[in-house]
Amino acid sequence: MTYIQRCIACHAEFDLDARLYVCSQCGGLLDVDRREKIASEPSSLRELWLKRKSSLDARDRSGVWRFREFLPFPDDVDIVSLAEGNTPLYDAPRSADYCHLPQLKLKHQGCNPTGSFKDTGMTVAVTQARQLGARFVACASTGNTAASLAAYAARADLPCAIIVPGGQVSNAKLAQALDYGAKVLEIEGNFDVCMNVIRELTEDGSVYLVNSINPFRIEGQKTVAFELAEQLEWRVPDHLVLPGGNLGNSSAFGKGFRELLQSGLIDRLPRITVVQAAGAAPFARFYANDEHSAFVNEEHPKTLASAIKIGAPVSWPKAWRAVSETGGGVIAVTEQEIADAKAVIGRDGIGCEPASATTVAGIRKLVHEGVVKESESVVAVLTGHLLKDTDYVINYHSNSLVAPDGARIAGNFANAPIRVSASLDAIRALL
Ligand code: F0G
């Protein structure tokens, strides 16, 4: 087989079907790697991928499997797909004004089948679960991974369990997981506690773990870099900015762009910048510490952006590689900055969930600080759909959003509903 799993710390090699989530020798994270380079010319690959867009083959309809030359499966693999990927890359004039950055584009991963970027990884992880003959799949989640796994497990007819922090997941995400038939276990404790529990539970191999520590998730998510490069006619932006929680997605973008560069499909890397919520920002603190020596978890992560309320991100070594090898950075933004940026993205007619808005908040800050120049091109990755957390939106627009520290968040771009009597005169007076 052309592919192997390799430990990023001690470089030990393992077969693809070794049901491992971390290196059995040193505990390091694993990458799926190709033994030799892709032989095809960049131009013929580009042509092939473009041609597949007009095909009716399920593998070609998927924005992930369309790039299957870079995925660790035989060409005739029986995929588990919901036609994920193929998400829009938007111009966003209001967000661009807000950031003082004319060349801003938003890649909306919230337009995936279950409303988040997780689907691009889940199609590959659940396909691998089926290849391995797994009888049960599971994950810990702040909500989106749960919704995504539940959907793909349902498609594959595989029983699945998800472990979520009780009372801390938005209703929309919970509703999805329930509707898709997952066994939903709400435990007392935050996401980090859920993650520890699931890792212990899956250690003996009887249950297949599909959190992003599983390298097959990263394989799927890396294809977003391919799709984005294609949408930009293979010219990479100066900066790519994305939210950071468990740090799988930052790792995936790093790997995707690295493989594109190695294959001659692009000629340089974008700087990858990760943005965290200030109350859940262990990676930003690690980055700010000049020596980058010890990674210190945040014991009590706090943010209203519940998707990224994570204090012990498992994939930080891979994300660190992505940031350092591209000359990017890691920053944190406040609850107020996230809320305002989210409302501005909404005014572009796009919308996203709170975690995704860290990107525009972060870009505004980076432009203000001169780290990003006004003349540079930037793509922000919106990771989740607006409808993932409507309580947050309604509270912001009715000026009743309260940060975890008890501070009221100002509705600087609030658009509150107006109560009016059912008379035409009264309604006309308001228009
Ligand atoms: N944005 C959204 C909407 C998310 O749901 C997540 C993570 C992230 C950003 C951060 O991505 O973890 O790869 O750094 N959500 C996970 C979940 C943790 O369980 O749904 P990351």
PDB file of C-alpha atoms in Angstrom, residues 122-338:
ATOM      1  CA  MET A 122     -16.335  12.626   8.852  1.00  0.00           C
ATOM      2  CA  THR A 123     -16.946  11.224   5.372  1.00  0.00           C
ATOM      3  CA  VAL A 124     -13.376   9.900   5.402  1.00  0.00           C
ATOM      4  CA  ALA A 125     -13.312   8.740   9.042  1.00  0.00           C
ATOM      5  CA  VAL A 126     -16.602   6.831   8.730  1.00  0.00           C
ATOM      6  CA  THR A 127     -15.510   5.339   5.399  1.00  0.00           C
ATOM      7  CA  GLN A 128     -12.364   4.118   7.180  1.00  0.00           C
ATOM      8  CA  ALA A 129     -14.482   2.801  10.080  1.00  0.00           C
ATOM      9  CA  ARG A 130     -16.418   0.696   7.577  1.00  0.00           C
ATOM     10  CA  GLN A 131     -13.224  -0.457   5.845  1.00  0.00           C
ATOM     11  CA  LEU A 132     -11.930  -1.649   9.212  1.00  0.00           C
ATOM     12  CA  GLY A 133     -15.175  -3.446   9.984  1.00  0.00           C
ATOM     13  CA  ALA A 134     -15.776  -1.279  13.060  1.00  0.00           C
ATOM     14  CA  ARG A 135     -19.011  -2.169  14.822  1.00  0.00           C
ATOM     15  CA  PHE A 136     -19.435   1.010  16.867  1.00  0.00           C
ATOM     16  CA  VAL A 137     -18.236   4.587  16.334  1.00  0.00           C
ATOM     17  CA  ALA A 138     -17.996   7.343  18.925  1.00  0.00           C
ATOM     18  CA  CYS A 139     -16.737  10.841  19.636  1.00  0.00           C
ATOM     19  CA  ALA A 140     -16.642  13.548  22.280  1.00  0.00           C
ATOM     20  CA  SER A 141     -18.003  16.856  21.083  1.00  0.00           C
ATOM     21  CA  THR A 142     -19.025  20.418  21.720  1.00  0.00           C
ATOM     22  CA  GLY A 143     -21.863  19.724  19.264  1.00  0.00           C
ATOM     23  CA  ASN A 144     -20.800  19.890  15.631  1.00  0.00           C
ATOM     24  CA  THR A 145     -18.691  16.730  15.542  1.00  0.00           C
ATOM     25  CA  ALA A 146     -21.610  15.021  17.246  1.00  0.00           C
ATOM     26  CA  ALA A 147     -24.116  16.175  14.630  1.00  0.00           C
ATOM     27  CA  SER A 148     -21.769  15.207  11.822  1.00  0.00           C
ATOM     28  CA  LEU A 149     -20.857  11.772  13.167  1.00  0.00           C
ATOM     29  CA  ALA A 150     -24.505  11.027  13.897  1.00  0.00           C
ATOM     30  CA  ALA A 151     -25.415  11.769  10.266  1.00  0.00           C
ATOM     31  CA  TYR A 152     -22.574   9.804   8.665  1.00  0.00           C
ATOM     32  CA  ALA A 153     -22.998   6.854  11.043  1.00  0.00           C
ATOM     33  CA  ALA A 154     -26.687   6.790  10.093  1.00  0.00           C
ATOM     34  CA  ARG A 155     -25.721   6.714   6.396  1.00  0.00           C
ATOM     35  CA  ALA A 156     -23.303   3.853   7.073  1.00  0.00           C
ATOM     36  CA  ASP A 157     -25.831   2.064   9.274  1.00  0.00           C
ATOM     37  CA  LEU A 158     -23.310   1.981  12.109  1.00  0.00           C
ATOM     38  CA  PRO A 159     -24.383   2.384  15.728  1.00  0.00           C
ATOM     39  CA  CYS A 160     -22.849   5.479  17.249  1.00  0.00           C
ATOM     40  CA  ALA A 161     -22.474   7.181  20.606  1.00  0.00           C
ATOM     41  CA  ILE A 162     -21.504  10.739  21.323  1.00  0.00           C
ATOM     42  CA  ILE A 163     -20.366  12.170  24.618  1.00  0.00           C
ATOM     43  CA  VAL A 164     -21.177  15.830  25.178  1.00  0.00           C
ATOM     44  CA  PRO A 165     -20.835  18.254  28.064  1.00  0.00           C
ATOM     45  CA  GLY A 166     -24.320  18.304  29.620  1.00  0.00           C
ATOM     46  CA  GLY A 167     -26.143  21.621  29.260  1.00  0.00           C
ATOM     47  CA  GLN A 168     -23.318  23.168  27.222  1.00  0.00           C
ATOM     48  CA  VAL A 169     -24.282  22.203  23.678  1.00  0.00           C
ATOM     49  CA  SER A 170     -26.611  24.362  21.587  1.00  0.00           C
ATOM     50  CA  ASN A 171     -30.102  22.976  21.040  1.00  0.00           C
ATOM     51  CA  ALA A 172     -29.680  22.960  17.275  1.00  0.00           C
ATOM     52  CA  LYS A 173     -26.635  20.676  17.399  1.00  0.00           C
ATOM     53  CA  LEU A 174     -28.233  18.398  19.969  1.00  0.00           C
ATOM     54  CA  ALA A 175     -31.394  18.226  17.872  1.00  0.00           C
ATOM     55  CA  GLN A 176     -29.383  17.052  14.864  1.00  0.00           C
ATOM     56  CA  ALA A 177     -27.619  14.283  16.777  1.00  0.00           C
ATOM     57  CA  LEU A 178     -30.912  13.053  18.253  1.00  0.00           C
ATOM     58  CA  ASP A 179     -32.714  13.123  14.939  1.00  0.00           C
ATOM     59  CA  TYR A 180     -29.956  11.175  13.183  1.00  0.00           C
ATOM     60  CA  GLY A 181     -30.333   8.483  15.827  1.00  0.00           C
ATOM     61  CA  ALA A 182     -27.091   8.727  17.794  1.00  0.00           C
ATOM     62  CA  LYS A 183     -26.931   7.597  21.400  1.00  0.00           C
ATOM     63  CA  VAL A 184     -26.341  10.943  23.110  1.00  0.00           C
ATOM     64  CA  LEU A 185     -24.604  10.771  26.478  1.00  0.00           C
ATOM     65  CA  GLU A 186     -24.548  14.036  28.411  1.00  0.00           C
ATOM     66  CA  ILE A 187     -21.979  13.997  31.136  1.00  0.00           C
ATOM     67  CA  GLU A 188     -21.171  16.369  33.932  1.00  0.00           C
ATOM     68  CA  GLY A 189     -18.042  18.269  33.006  1.00  0.00           C
ATOM     69  CA  ASN A 190     -16.693  20.227  30.062  1.00  0.00           C
ATOM     70  CA  PHE A 191     -15.466  19.056  26.632  1.00  0.00           C
ATOM     71  CA  ASP A 192     -12.011  18.211  27.977  1.00  0.00           C
ATOM     72  CA  VAL A 193     -13.548  15.790  30.475  1.00  0.00           C
ATOM     73  CA  CYS A 194     -15.608  14.228  27.641  1.00  0.00           C
ATOM     74  CA  MET A 195     -12.450  13.846  25.562  1.00  0.00           C
ATOM     75  CA  ASN A 196     -10.624  12.030  28.370  1.00  0.00           C
ATOM     76  CA  VAL A 197     -13.555   9.690  28.907  1.00  0.00           C
ATOM     77  CA  ILE A 198     -13.865   8.822  25.216  1.00  0.00           C
ATOM     78  CA  ARG A 199     -10.150   8.170  24.841  1.00  0.00           C
ATOM     79  CA  GLU A 200     -10.261   5.662  27.683  1.00  0.00           C
ATOM     80  CA  LEU A 201     -13.432   4.110  26.329  1.00  0.00           C
ATOM     81  CA  THR A 202     -11.959   3.551  22.867  1.00  0.00           C
ATOM     82  CA  GLU A 203      -8.520   2.360  23.992  1.00  0.00           C
ATOM     83  CA  ASP A 204      -9.281  -1.358  23.686  1.00  0.00           C
ATOM     84  CA  GLY A 205     -10.359  -0.958  20.032  1.00  0.00           C
ATOM     85  CA  SER A 206     -13.943  -2.169  20.502  1.00  0.00           C
ATOM     86  CA  VAL A 207     -15.300   1.291  19.706  1.00  0.00           C
ATOM     87  CA  TYR A 208     -13.855   3.329  16.823  1.00  0.00           C
ATOM     88  CA  LEU A 209     -12.936   6.908  17.787  1.00  0.00           C
ATOM     89  CA  VAL A 210     -13.572   9.621  15.204  1.00  0.00           C
ATOM     90  CA  ASN A 211     -12.464  12.780  16.969  1.00  0.00           C
ATOM     91  CA  SER A 212      -9.876  14.766  15.023  1.00  0.00           C
ATOM     92  CA  ILE A 213      -7.080  12.961  16.873  1.00  0.00           C
ATOM     93  CA  ASN A 214      -7.964  10.219  14.370  1.00  0.00           C
ATOM     94  CA  PRO A 215      -5.709  11.013  11.377  1.00  0.00           C
ATOM     95  CA  PHE A 216      -8.383   9.986   8.872  1.00  0.00           C
ATOM     96  CA  ARG A 217     -10.490  12.971   9.967  1.00  0.00           C
ATOM     97  CA  ILE A 218      -7.565  15.220   9.082  1.00  0.00           C
ATOM     98  CA  GLU A 219      -7.255  13.556   5.680  1.00  0.00           C
ATOM     99  CA  GLY A 220     -10.799  14.606   4.813  1.00  0.00           C
ATOM    100  CA  GLN A 221     -10.508  18.101   6.233  1.00  0.00           C
ATOM    101  CA  LYS A 222      -7.245  18.776   4.389  1.00  0.00           C
ATOM    102  CA  THR A 223      -9.112  18.666   1.057  1.00  0.00           C
ATOM    103  CA  VAL A 224     -10.661  22.042   1.902  1.00  0.00           C
ATOM    104  CA  ALA A 225      -7.238  23.534   1.171  1.00  0.00           C
ATOM    105  CA  PHE A 226      -7.430  21.885  -2.298  1.00  0.00           C
ATOM    106  CA  GLU A 227     -10.924  23.207  -2.940  1.00  0.00           C
ATOM    107  CA  LEU A 228      -9.975  26.687  -1.774  1.00  0.00           C
ATOM    108  CA  ALA A 229      -6.829  26.774  -3.929  1.00  0.00           C
ATOM    109  CA  GLU A 230      -8.923  25.700  -6.914  1.00  0.00           C
ATOM    110  CA  GLN A 231     -11.489  28.451  -6.227  1.00  0.00           C
ATOM    111  CA  LEU A 232      -8.631  30.969  -6.202  1.00  0.00           C
ATOM    112  CA  GLU A 233      -7.278  29.610  -9.497  1.00  0.00           C
ATOM    113  CA  TRP A 234      -4.358  28.058  -7.633  1.00  0.00           C
ATOM    114  CA  ARG A 235      -3.125  31.371  -6.262  1.00  0.00           C
ATOM    115  CA  VAL A 236      -2.989  31.104  -2.485  1.00  0.00           C
ATOM    116  CA  PRO A 237      -3.986  34.065  -0.316  1.00  0.00           C
ATOM    117  CA  ASP A 238      -1.381  35.827   1.800  1.00  0.00           C
ATOM    118  CA  HIS A 239      -3.163  34.740   4.977  1.00  0.00           C
ATOM    119  CA  LEU A 240      -5.591  32.043   5.970  1.00  0.00           C
ATOM    120  CA  VAL A 241      -7.393  32.659   9.257  1.00  0.00           C
ATOM    121  CA  LEU A 242      -9.448  30.096  11.147  1.00  0.00           C
ATOM    122  CA  PRO A 243     -10.883  29.487  14.611  1.00  0.00           C
ATOM    123  CA  GLY A 244      -9.061  27.144  16.975  1.00  0.00           C
ATOM    124  CA  GLY A 245     -10.601  24.758  19.487  1.00  0.00           C
ATOM    125  CA  ASN A 246      -9.274  21.205  19.598  1.00  0.00           C
ATOM    126  CA  LEU A 247      -6.930  22.328  16.775  1.00  0.00           C
ATOM    127  CA  GLY A 248      -7.693  19.557  14.287  1.00  0.00           C
ATOM    128  CA  ASN A 249      -8.808  21.936  11.568  1.00  0.00           C
ATOM    129  CA  SER A 250      -5.674  24.094  11.792  1.00  0.00           C
ATOM    130  CA  SER A 251      -3.648  20.873  11.503  1.00  0.00           C
ATOM    131  CA  ALA A 252      -5.677  19.822   8.465  1.00  0.00           C
ATOM    132  CA  PHE A 253      -5.191  23.112   6.606  1.00  0.00           C
ATOM    133  CA  GLY A 254      -1.468  22.911   7.385  1.00  0.00           C
ATOM    134  CA  LYS A 255      -1.259  19.394   5.953  1.00  0.00           C
ATOM    135  CA  GLY A 256      -3.402  20.255   2.926  1.00  0.00           C
ATOM    136  CA  PHE A 257      -1.313  23.234   1.894  1.00  0.00           C
ATOM    137  CA  ARG A 258       1.921  21.347   2.599  1.00  0.00           C
ATOM    138  CA  GLU A 259       0.864  18.545   0.233  1.00  0.00           C
ATOM    139  CA  LEU A 260      -0.242  21.040  -2.420  1.00  0.00           C
ATOM    140  CA  LEU A 261       3.147  22.726  -2.294  1.00  0.00           C
ATOM    141  CA  GLN A 262       5.052  19.419  -2.361  1.00  0.00           C
ATOM    142  CA  SER A 263       3.101  18.369  -5.454  1.00  0.00           C
ATOM    143  CA  GLY A 264       3.720  21.608  -7.300  1.00  0.00           C
ATOM    144  CA  LEU A 265       0.027  22.550  -7.293  1.00  0.00           C
ATOM    145  CA  ILE A 266       0.774  25.844  -5.511  1.00  0.00           C
ATOM    146  CA  ASP A 267       4.005  27.790  -5.329  1.00  0.00           C
ATOM    147  CA  ARG A 268       3.914  29.089  -1.748  1.00  0.00           C
ATOM    148  CA  LEU A 269       2.076  28.633   1.552  1.00  0.00           C
ATOM    149  CA  PRO A 270      -0.438  31.049   3.039  1.00  0.00           C
ATOM    150  CA  ARG A 271       0.347  32.203   6.555  1.00  0.00           C
ATOM    151  CA  ILE A 272      -2.007  30.264   8.814  1.00  0.00           C
ATOM    152  CA  THR A 273      -3.354  32.230  11.761  1.00  0.00           C
ATOM    153  CA  VAL A 274      -5.491  30.610  14.428  1.00  0.00           C
ATOM    154  CA  VAL A 275      -7.922  32.690  16.476  1.00  0.00           C
ATOM    155  CA  GLN A 276      -9.214  31.582  19.871  1.00  0.00           C
ATOM    156  CA  ALA A 277     -11.728  33.033  22.289  1.00  0.00           C
ATOM    157  CA  ALA A 278      -9.860  34.864  25.054  1.00  0.00           C
ATOM    158  CA  GLY A 279     -11.414  32.677  27.771  1.00  0.00           C
ATOM    159  CA  ALA A 280     -10.314  29.457  26.059  1.00  0.00           C
ATOM    160  CA  ALA A 281      -6.960  30.383  24.560  1.00  0.00           C
ATOM    161  CA  PRO A 282      -4.188  27.996  25.645  1.00  0.00           C
ATOM    162  CA  PHE A 283      -2.729  27.923  22.115  1.00  0.00           C
ATOM    163  CA  ALA A 284      -2.605  31.726  21.914  1.00  0.00           C
ATOM    164  CA  ARG A 285      -0.793  31.787  25.247  1.00  0.00           C
ATOM    165  CA  PHE A 286       1.653  29.143  24.056  1.00  0.00           C
ATOM    166  CA  TYR A 287       2.350  31.229  20.953  1.00  0.00           C
ATOM    167  CA  ALA A 288       2.794  34.449  22.924  1.00  0.00           C
ATOM    168  CA  ASN A 289       5.404  32.794  25.110  1.00  0.00           C
ATOM    169  CA  ASP A 290       8.621  33.409  23.169  1.00  0.00           C
ATOM    170  CA  GLU A 291      10.225  30.133  24.131  1.00  0.00           C
ATOM    171  CA  HIS A 292       7.241  28.016  23.030  1.00  0.00           C
ATOM    172  CA  SER A 293       8.401  25.470  25.574  1.00  0.00           C
ATOM    173  CA  ALA A 294       5.567  24.060  27.680  1.00  0.00           C
ATOM    174  CA  PHE A 295       1.976  23.876  26.518  1.00  0.00           C
ATOM    175  CA  VAL A 296      -0.229  24.765  29.482  1.00  0.00           C
ATOM    176  CA  ASN A 297      -3.872  23.742  29.289  1.00  0.00           C
ATOM    177  CA  GLU A 298      -6.645  26.102  30.354  1.00  0.00           C
ATOM    178  CA  GLU A 299      -8.341  24.349  33.236  1.00  0.00           C
ATOM    179  CA  HIS A 300     -11.596  26.305  33.183  1.00  0.00           C
ATOM    180  CA  PRO A 301     -12.224  27.400  29.593  1.00  0.00           C
ATOM    181  CA  LYS A 302     -14.988  29.977  29.277  1.00  0.00           C
ATOM    182  CA  THR A 303     -16.640  31.436  26.195  1.00  0.00           C
ATOM    183  CA  LEU A 304     -20.103  31.836  24.700  1.00  0.00           C
ATOM    184  CA  ALA A 305     -18.636  30.430  21.481  1.00  0.00           C
ATOM    185  CA  SER A 306     -19.412  26.965  22.858  1.00  0.00           C
ATOM    186  CA  ALA A 307     -17.955  25.138  19.833  1.00  0.00           C
ATOM    187  CA  ILE A 308     -14.448  26.209  20.865  1.00  0.00           C
ATOM    188  CA  LYS A 309     -14.834  26.097  24.633  1.00  0.00           C
ATOM    189  CA  ILE A 310     -11.835  23.788  24.936  1.00  0.00           C
ATOM    190  CA  GLY A 311      -8.930  24.052  27.362  1.00  0.00           C
ATOM    191  CA  ALA A 312      -6.846  20.987  26.481  1.00  0.00           C
ATOM    192  CA  PRO A 313      -6.643  20.820  22.670  1.00  0.00           C
ATOM    193  CA  VAL A 314      -5.349  17.394  21.680  1.00  0.00           C
ATOM    194  CA  SER A 315      -3.970  18.349  18.262  1.00  0.00           C
ATOM    195  CA  TRP A 316      -1.868  21.316  19.308  1.00  0.00           C
ATOM    196  CA  PRO A 317       1.503  19.835  18.155  1.00  0.00           C
ATOM    197  CA  LYS A 318       0.171  19.458  14.600  1.00  0.00           C
ATOM    198  CA  ALA A 319      -1.440  22.899  14.648  1.00  0.00           C
ATOM    199  CA  TRP A 320       1.812  24.364  15.917  1.00  0.00           C
ATOM    200  CA  ARG A 321       3.610  22.820  12.960  1.00  0.00           C
ATOM    201  CA  ALA A 322       1.055  24.447  10.609  1.00  0.00           C
ATOM    202  CA  VAL A 323       1.466  27.864  12.208  1.00  0.00           C
ATOM    203  CA  SER A 324       5.248  27.806  12.520  1.00  0.00           C
ATOM    204  CA  GLU A 325       6.050  26.391   9.085  1.00  0.00           C
ATOM    205  CA  THR A 326       3.806  28.948   7.358  1.00  0.00           C
ATOM    206  CA  GLY A 327       4.981  31.937   9.410  1.00  0.00           C
ATOM    207  CA  GLY A 328       1.486  32.462  10.782  1.00  0.00           C
ATOM    208  CA  GLY A 329       0.341  33.238  14.295  1.00  0.00           C
ATOM    209  CA  VAL A 330      -2.159  32.629  17.070  1.00  0.00           C
ATOM    210  CA  ILE A 331      -4.247  35.322  18.722  1.00  0.00           C
ATOM    211  CA  ALA A 332      -7.222  35.645  21.033  1.00  0.00           C
ATOM    212  CA  VAL A 333     -10.291  37.882  20.779  1.00  0.00           C
ATOM    213  CA  THR A 334     -12.829  38.964  23.390  1.00  0.00           C
ATOM    214  CA  GLU A 335     -16.483  37.980  23.688  1.00  0.00           C
ATOM    215  CA  GLN A 336     -17.511  41.487  22.589  1.00  0.00           C
ATOM    216  CA  GLU A 337     -15.263  41.314  19.528  1.00  0.00           C
ATOM    217  CA  ILE A 338     -16.680  37.903  18.551  1.00  0.00           C
TER     218      ILE A 338
END
